[in-house]
PDB file of C-alpha atoms in Angstrom:
ATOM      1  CA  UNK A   1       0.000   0.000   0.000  1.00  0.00           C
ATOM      2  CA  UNK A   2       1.335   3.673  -0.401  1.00  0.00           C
ATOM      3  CA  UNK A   3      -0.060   6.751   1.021  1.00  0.00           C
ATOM      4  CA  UNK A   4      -0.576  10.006  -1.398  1.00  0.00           C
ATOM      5  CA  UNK A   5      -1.101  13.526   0.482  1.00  0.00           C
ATOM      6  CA  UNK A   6      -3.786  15.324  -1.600  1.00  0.00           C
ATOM      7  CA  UNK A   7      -2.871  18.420   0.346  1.00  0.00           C
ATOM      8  CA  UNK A   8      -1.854  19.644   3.487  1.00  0.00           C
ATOM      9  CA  UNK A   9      -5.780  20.223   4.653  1.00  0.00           C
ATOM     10  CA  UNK A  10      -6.719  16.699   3.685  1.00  0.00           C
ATOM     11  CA  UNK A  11      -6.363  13.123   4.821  1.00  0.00           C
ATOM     12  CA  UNK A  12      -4.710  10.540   3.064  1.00  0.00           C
ATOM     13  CA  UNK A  13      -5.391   7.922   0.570  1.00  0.00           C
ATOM     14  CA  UNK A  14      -3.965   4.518   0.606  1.00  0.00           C
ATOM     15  CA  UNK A  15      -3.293   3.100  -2.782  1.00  0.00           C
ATOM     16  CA  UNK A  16      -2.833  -0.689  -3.370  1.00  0.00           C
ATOM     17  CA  UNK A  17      -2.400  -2.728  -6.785  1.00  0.00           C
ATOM     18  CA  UNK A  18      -2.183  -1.253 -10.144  1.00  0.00           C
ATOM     19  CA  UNK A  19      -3.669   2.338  -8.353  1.00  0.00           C
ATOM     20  CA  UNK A  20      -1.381   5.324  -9.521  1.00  0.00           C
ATOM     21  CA  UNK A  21      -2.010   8.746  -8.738  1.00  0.00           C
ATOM     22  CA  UNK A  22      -3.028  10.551 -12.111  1.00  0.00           C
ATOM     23  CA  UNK A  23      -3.317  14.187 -10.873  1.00  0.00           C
ATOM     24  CA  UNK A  24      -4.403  16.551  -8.003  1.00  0.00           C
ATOM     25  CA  UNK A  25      -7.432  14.221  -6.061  1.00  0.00           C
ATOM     26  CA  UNK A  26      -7.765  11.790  -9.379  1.00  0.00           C
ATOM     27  CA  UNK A  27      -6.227   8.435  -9.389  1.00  0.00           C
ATOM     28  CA  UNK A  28      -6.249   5.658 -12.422  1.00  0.00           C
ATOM     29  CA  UNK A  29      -7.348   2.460 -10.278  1.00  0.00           C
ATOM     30  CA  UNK A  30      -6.553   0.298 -13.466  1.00  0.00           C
ATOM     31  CA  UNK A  31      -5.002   0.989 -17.129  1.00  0.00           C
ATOM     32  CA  UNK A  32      -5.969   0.034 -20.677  1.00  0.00           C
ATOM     33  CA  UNK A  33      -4.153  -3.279 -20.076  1.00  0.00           C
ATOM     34  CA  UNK A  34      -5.340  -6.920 -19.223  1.00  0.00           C
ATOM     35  CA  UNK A  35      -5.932  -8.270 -15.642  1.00  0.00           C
ATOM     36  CA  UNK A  36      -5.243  -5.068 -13.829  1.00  0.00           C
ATOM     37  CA  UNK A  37      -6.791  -4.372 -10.495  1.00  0.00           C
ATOM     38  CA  UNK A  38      -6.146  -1.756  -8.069  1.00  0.00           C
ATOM     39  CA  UNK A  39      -7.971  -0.172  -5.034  1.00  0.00           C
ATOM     40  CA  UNK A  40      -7.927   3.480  -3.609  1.00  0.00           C
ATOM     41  CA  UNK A  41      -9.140   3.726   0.134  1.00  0.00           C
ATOM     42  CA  UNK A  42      -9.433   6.970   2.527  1.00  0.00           C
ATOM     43  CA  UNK A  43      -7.283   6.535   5.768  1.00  0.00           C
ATOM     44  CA  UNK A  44     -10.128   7.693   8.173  1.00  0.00           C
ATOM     45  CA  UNK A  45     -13.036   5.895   8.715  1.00  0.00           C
ATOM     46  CA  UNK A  46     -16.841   7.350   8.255  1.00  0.00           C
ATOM     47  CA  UNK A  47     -19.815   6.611  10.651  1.00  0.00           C
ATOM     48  CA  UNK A  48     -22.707   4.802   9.600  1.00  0.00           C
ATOM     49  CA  UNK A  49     -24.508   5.961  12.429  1.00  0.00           C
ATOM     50  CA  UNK A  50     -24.693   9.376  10.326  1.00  0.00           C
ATOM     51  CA  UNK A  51     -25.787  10.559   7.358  1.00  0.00           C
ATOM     52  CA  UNK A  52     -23.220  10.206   4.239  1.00  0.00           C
ATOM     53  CA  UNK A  53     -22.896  12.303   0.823  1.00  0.00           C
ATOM     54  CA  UNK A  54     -19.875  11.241  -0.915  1.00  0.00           C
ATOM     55  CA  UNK A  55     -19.852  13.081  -4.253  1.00  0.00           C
ATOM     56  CA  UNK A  56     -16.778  11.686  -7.084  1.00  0.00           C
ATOM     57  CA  UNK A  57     -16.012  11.711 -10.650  1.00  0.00           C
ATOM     58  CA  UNK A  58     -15.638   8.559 -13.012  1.00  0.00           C
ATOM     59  CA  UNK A  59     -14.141   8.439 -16.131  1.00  0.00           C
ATOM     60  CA  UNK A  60     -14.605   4.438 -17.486  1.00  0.00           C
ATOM     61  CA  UNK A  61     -12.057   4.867 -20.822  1.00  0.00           C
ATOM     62  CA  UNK A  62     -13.117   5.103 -24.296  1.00  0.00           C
ATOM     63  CA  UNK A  63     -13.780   1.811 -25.547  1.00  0.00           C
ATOM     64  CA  UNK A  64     -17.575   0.344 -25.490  1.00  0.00           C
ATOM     65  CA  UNK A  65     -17.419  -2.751 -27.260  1.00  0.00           C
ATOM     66  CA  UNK A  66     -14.369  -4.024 -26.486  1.00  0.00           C
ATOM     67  CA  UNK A  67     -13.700  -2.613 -23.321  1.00  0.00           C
ATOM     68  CA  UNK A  68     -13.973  -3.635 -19.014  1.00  0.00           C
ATOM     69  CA  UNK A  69     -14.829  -4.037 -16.653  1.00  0.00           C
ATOM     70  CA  UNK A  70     -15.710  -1.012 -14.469  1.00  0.00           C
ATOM     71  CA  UNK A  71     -15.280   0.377 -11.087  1.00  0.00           C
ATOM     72  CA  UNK A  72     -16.805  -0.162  -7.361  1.00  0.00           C
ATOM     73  CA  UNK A  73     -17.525   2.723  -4.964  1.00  0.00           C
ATOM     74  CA  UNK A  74     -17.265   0.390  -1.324  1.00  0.00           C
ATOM     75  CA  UNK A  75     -17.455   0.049   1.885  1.00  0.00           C
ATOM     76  CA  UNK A  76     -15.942  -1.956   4.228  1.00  0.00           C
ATOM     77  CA  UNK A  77     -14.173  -2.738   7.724  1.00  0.00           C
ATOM     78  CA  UNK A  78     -11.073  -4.998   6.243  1.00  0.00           C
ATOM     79  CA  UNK A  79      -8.188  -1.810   5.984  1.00  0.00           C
ATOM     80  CA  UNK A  80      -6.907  -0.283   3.534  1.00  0.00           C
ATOM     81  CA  UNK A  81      -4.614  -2.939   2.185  1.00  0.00           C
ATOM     82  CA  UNK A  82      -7.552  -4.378   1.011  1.00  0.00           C
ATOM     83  CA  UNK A  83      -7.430  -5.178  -2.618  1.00  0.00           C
ATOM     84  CA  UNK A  84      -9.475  -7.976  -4.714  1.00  0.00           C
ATOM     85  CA  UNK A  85      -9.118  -9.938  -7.992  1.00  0.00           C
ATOM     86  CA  UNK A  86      -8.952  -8.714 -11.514  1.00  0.00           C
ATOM     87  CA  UNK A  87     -11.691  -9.596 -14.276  1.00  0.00           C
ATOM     88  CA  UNK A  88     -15.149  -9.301 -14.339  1.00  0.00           C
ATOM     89  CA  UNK A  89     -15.742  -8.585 -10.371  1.00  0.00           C
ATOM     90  CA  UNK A  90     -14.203  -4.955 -10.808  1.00  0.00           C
ATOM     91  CA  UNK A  91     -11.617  -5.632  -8.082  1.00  0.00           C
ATOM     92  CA  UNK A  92     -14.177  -6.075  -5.255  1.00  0.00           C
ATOM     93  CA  UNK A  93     -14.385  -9.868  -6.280  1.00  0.00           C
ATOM     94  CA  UNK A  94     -12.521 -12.147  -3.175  1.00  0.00           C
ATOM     95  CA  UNK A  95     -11.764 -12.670   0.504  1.00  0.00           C
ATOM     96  CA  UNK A  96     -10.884  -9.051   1.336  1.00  0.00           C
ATOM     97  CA  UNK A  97     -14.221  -7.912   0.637  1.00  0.00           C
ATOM     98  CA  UNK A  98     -16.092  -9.951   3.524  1.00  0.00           C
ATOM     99  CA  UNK A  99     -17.735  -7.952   4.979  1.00  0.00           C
ATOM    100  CA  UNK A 100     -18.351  -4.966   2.709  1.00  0.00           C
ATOM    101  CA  UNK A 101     -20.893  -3.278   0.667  1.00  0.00           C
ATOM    102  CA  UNK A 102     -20.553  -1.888  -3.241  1.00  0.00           C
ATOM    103  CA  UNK A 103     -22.174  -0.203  -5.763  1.00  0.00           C
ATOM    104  CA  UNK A 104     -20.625  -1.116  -9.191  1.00  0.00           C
ATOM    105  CA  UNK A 105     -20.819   1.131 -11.923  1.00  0.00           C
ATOM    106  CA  UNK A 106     -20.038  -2.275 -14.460  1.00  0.00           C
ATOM    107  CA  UNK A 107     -19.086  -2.063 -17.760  1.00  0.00           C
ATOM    108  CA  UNK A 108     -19.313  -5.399 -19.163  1.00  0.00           C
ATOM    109  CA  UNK A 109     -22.035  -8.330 -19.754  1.00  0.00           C
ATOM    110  CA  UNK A 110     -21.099 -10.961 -17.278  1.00  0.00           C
ATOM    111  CA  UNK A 111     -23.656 -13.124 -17.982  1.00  0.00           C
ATOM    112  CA  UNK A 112     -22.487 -15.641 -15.099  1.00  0.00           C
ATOM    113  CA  UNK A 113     -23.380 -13.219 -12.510  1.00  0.00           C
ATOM    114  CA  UNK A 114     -26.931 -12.013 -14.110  1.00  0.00           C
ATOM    115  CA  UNK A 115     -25.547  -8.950 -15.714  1.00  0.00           C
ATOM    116  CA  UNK A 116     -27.715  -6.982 -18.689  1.00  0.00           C
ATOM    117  CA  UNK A 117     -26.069  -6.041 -21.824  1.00  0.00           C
ATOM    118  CA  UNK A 118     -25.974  -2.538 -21.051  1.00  0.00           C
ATOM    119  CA  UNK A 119     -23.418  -0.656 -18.544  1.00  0.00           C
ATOM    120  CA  UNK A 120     -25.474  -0.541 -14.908  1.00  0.00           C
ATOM    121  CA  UNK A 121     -25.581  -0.088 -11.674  1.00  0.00           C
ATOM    122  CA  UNK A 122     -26.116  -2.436  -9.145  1.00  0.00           C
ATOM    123  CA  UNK A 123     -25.769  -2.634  -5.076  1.00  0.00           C
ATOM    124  CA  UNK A 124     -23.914  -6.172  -4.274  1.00  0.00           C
ATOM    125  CA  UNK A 125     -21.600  -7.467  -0.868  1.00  0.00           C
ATOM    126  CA  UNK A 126     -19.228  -9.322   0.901  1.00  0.00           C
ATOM    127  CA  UNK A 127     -16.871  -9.703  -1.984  1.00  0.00           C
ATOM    128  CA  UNK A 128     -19.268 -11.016  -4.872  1.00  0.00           C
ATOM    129  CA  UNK A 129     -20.936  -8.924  -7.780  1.00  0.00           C
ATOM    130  CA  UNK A 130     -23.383 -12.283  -8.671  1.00  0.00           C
ATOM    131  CA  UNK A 131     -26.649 -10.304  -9.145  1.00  0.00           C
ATOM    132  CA  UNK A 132     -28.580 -13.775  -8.974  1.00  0.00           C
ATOM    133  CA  UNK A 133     -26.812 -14.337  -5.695  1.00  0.00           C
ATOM    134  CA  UNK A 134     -27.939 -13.780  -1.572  1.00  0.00           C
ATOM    135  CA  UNK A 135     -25.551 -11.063  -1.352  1.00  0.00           C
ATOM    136  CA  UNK A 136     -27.252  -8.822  -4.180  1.00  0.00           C
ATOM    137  CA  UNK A 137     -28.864  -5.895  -2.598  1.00  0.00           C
ATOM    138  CA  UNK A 138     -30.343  -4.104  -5.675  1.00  0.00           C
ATOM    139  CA  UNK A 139     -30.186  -3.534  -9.389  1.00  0.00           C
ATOM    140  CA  UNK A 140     -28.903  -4.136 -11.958  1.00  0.00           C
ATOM    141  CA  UNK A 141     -30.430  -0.610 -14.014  1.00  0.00           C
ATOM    142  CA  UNK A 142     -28.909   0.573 -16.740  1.00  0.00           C
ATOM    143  CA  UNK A 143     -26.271   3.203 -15.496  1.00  0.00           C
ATOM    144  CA  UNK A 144     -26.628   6.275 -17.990  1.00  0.00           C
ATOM    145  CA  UNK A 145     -30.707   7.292 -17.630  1.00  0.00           C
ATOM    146  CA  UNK A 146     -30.326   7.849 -21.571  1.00  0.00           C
ATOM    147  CA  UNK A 147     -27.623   6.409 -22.676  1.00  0.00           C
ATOM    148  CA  UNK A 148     -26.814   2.133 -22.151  1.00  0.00           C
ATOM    149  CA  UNK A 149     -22.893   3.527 -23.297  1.00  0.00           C
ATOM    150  CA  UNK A 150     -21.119   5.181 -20.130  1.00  0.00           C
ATOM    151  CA  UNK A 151     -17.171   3.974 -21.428  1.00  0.00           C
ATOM    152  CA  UNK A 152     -17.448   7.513 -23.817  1.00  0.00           C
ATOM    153  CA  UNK A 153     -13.848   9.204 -22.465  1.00  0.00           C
ATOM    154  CA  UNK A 154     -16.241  11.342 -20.791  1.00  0.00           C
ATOM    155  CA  UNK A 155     -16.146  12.574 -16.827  1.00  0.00           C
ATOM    156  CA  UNK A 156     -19.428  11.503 -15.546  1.00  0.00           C
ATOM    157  CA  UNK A 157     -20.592  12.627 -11.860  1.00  0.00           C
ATOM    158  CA  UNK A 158     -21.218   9.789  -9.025  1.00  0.00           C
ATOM    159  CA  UNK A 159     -23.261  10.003  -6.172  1.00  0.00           C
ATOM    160  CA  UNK A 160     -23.950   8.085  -3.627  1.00  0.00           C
ATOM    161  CA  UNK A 161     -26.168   8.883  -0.087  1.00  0.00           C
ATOM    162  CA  UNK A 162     -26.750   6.994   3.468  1.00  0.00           C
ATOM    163  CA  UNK A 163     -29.561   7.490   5.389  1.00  0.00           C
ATOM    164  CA  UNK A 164     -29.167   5.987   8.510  1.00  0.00           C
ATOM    165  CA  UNK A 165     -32.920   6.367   9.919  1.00  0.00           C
ATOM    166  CA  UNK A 166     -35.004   4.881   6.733  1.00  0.00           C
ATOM    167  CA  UNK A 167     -31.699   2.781   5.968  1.00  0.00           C
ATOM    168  CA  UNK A 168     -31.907   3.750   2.390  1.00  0.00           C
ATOM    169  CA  UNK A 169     -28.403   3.613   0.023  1.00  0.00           C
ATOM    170  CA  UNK A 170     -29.185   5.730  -2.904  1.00  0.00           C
ATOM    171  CA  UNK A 171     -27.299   5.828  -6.417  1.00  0.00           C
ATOM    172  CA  UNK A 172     -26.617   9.110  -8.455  1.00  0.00           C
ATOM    173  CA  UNK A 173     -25.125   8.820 -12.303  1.00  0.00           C
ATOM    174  CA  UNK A 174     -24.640  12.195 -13.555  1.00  0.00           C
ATOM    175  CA  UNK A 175     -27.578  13.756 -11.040  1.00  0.00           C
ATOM    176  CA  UNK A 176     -29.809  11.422 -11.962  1.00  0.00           C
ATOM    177  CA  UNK A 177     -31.263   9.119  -9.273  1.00  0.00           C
ATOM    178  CA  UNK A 178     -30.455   5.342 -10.637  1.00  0.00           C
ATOM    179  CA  UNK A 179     -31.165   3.301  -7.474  1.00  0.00           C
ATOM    180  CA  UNK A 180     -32.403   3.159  -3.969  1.00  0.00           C
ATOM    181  CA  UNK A 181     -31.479   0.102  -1.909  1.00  0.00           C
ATOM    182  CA  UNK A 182     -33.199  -0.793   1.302  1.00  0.00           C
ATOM    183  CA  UNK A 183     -30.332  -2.408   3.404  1.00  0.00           C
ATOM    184  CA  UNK A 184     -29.085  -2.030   7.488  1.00  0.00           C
ATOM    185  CA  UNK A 185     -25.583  -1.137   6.993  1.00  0.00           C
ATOM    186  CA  UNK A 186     -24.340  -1.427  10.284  1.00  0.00           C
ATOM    187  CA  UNK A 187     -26.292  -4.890  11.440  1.00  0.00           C
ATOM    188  CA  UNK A 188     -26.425  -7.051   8.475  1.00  0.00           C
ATOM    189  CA  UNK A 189     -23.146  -6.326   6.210  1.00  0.00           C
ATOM    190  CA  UNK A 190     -21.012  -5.165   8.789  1.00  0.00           C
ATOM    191  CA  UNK A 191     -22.274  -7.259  11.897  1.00  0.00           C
ATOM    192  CA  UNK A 192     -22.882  -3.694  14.182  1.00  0.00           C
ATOM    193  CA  UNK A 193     -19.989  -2.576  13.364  1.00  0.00           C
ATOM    194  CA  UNK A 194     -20.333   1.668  12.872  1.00  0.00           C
ATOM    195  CA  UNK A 195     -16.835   2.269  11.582  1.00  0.00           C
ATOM    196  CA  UNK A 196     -16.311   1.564   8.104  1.00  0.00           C
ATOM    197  CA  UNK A 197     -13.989   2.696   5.494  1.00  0.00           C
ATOM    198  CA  UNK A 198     -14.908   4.035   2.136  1.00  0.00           C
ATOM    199  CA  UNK A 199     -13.060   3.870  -1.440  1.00  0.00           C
ATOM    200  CA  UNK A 200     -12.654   2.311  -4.661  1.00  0.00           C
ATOM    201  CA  UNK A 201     -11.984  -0.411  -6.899  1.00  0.00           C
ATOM    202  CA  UNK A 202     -11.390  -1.539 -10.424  1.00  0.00           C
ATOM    203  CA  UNK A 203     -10.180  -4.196 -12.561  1.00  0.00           C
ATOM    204  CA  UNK A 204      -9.892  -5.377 -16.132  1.00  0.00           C
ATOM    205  CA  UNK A 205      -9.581  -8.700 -17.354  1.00  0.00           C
ATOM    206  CA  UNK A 206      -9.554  -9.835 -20.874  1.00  0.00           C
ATOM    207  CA  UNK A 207     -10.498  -6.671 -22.285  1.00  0.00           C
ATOM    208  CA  UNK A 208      -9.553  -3.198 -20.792  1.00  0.00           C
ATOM    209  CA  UNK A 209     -10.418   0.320 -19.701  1.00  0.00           C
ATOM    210  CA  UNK A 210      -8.658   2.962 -18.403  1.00  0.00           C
ATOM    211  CA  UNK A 211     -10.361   3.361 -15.218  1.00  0.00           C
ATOM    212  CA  UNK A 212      -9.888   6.514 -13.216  1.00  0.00           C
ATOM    213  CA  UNK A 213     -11.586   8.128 -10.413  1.00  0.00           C
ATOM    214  CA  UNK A 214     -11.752  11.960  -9.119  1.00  0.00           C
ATOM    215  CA  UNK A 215     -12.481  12.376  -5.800  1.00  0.00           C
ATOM    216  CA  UNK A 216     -13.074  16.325  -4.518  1.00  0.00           C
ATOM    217  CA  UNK A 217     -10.839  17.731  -1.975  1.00  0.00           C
ATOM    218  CA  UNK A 218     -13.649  17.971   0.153  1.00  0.00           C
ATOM    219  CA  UNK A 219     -14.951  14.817  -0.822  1.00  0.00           C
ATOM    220  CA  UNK A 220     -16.068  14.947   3.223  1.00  0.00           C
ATOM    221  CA  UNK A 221     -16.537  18.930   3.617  1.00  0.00           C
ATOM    222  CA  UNK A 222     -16.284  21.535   2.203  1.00  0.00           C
ATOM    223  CA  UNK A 223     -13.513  23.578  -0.064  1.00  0.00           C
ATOM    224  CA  UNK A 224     -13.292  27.082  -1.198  1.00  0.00           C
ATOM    225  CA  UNK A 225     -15.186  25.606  -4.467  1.00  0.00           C
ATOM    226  CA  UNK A 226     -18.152  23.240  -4.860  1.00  0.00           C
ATOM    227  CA  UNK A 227     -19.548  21.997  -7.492  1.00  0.00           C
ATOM    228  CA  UNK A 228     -23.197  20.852  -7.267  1.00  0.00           C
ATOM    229  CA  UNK A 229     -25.612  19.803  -9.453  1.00  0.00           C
ATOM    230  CA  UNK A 230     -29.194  21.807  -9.942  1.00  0.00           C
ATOM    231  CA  UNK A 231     -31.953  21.559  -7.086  1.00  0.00           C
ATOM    232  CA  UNK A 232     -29.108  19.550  -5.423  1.00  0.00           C
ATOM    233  CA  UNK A 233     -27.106  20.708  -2.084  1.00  0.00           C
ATOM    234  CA  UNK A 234     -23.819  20.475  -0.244  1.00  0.00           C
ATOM    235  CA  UNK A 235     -22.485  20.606   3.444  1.00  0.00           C
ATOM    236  CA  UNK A 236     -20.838  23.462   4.277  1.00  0.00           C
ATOM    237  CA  UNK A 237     -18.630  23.572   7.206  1.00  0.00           C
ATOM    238  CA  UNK A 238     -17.499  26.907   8.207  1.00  0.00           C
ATOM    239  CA  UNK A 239     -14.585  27.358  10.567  1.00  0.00           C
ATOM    240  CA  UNK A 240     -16.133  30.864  12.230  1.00  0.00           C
ATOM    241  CA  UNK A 241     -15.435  31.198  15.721  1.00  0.00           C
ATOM    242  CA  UNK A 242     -18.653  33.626  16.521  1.00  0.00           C
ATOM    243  CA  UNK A 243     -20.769  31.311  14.300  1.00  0.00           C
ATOM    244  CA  UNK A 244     -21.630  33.550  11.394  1.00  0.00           C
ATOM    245  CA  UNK A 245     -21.073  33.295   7.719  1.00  0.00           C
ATOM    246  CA  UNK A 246     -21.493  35.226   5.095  1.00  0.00           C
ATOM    247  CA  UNK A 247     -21.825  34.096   0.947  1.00  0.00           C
ATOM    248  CA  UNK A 248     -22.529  35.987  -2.543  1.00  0.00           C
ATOM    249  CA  UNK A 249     -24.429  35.922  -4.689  1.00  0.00           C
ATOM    250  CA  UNK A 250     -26.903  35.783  -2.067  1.00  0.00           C
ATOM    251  CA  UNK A 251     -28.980  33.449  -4.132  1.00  0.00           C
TER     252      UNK A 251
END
């Protein structure tokens, strides 16, 4: 594993694998090369036991028909050493991932583990992305609301929100809502445990994709600059020691 500073204000990331660190808060989790696999995870762990709005940036490569397999946004109490197997489970495939929770943003038809032809979405666990298995959550739905291609060289914005009270994991793809999944974090994936940590993964296998994800300085916070999508909101955390903040434009 290595550890990247993103800056002095921010945490650290823990790279394992084939992960490389492509630019300021981006880092290429696998290259346009066969049976790659790499993981990215943040060093400090979030609490389940409150809300979470983790806001990133995927870019899946260029090639559609010839090209895999896609990447995993995940939870999950192992470290972060933890690192799976290349192919078609997107590097959250193995022993590592037991216990966790994923949403993979999938790239490929596997059609041994129930996938559609399109690129989707889908909520799996505990190291297996088998749609038809007990550890599915929810999905698969096509990822793109109008488009079945999402491997177009093109930045597209991920989303994804805990709510703790209703116990509802919900999926953005480019600020459209893909997927709600009904699932108790804390008592059924991670046996009560509160303390998780969050990150990403992504292989290739017989066919490739660059696979690269952005994650925003503030990725838990907030930075001098937000970007946010319409109708659509952000935390702001302001260090003011009488309490008071000011903003403009005022709307």
């Amino acid at each position: 594993a290595g550890m990247r500073f993103i800056n002095s204000l921010v945490p650290v990331y823990y790279l394992n694998g084939d992960a490389v660190v492509t630019g300021e808060d981006c880092y290429q989790l696998a290259p346009a090369i066969n049976t790659q696999n790499g993981s990215v995870w943040y060093a400090d762990q979030v609490d389940l036991n409150q809300p979470l709005d983790l806001q990133f940036t995927l870019n899946l490569g260029t090639d559609d028909s010839g090209g895999a397999d896609g990447i995993c946004f995940v939870l999950q109490t192992v470290g972060t050493n933890a690192l799976g197997e290349s192919g078609g489970g997107l590097g959250f495939l193995g022993t590592d991932f037991q216990p966790a929770f994923a949403v993979e943003f999938d790239t490929w038809q596997n059609s041994n583990y129930g996938d559609p032809a399109g690129d989707h979405i889908a909520m799996v666990s505990n190291g297996s992305v088998d749609h038809n298995a007990a550890t599915a959550i929810a999905g698969p739905v096509q990822a793109d609301a109008f488009d079945a291609n999402i491997e177009d060289g093109e930045d597209h914005e991920g989303r994804v929100t805990w709510d703790p009270d209703a116990q509802i994991v919900r999926v953005y793809f480019d600020c459209e809502l893909r997927l709600e999944g009904f699932v108790d974090l804390v008592d059924d994936i991670f046996f009560g445990q509160n303390q998780v940590y969050f990150g990403f993964t992504a292989s290739t296998g017989g066919a490739d994709n660059v696979q690269t994800v952005c994650l925003s300085a503030n990725i838990l916070g907030s930075a001098e600059q937000s970007y946010i999508c319409p109708g659509a909101e952000v935390q702001l955390n302001v260090p003011s020691p009488d309490g008071t903040a000011t903003w403009s434009p005022a709307d």
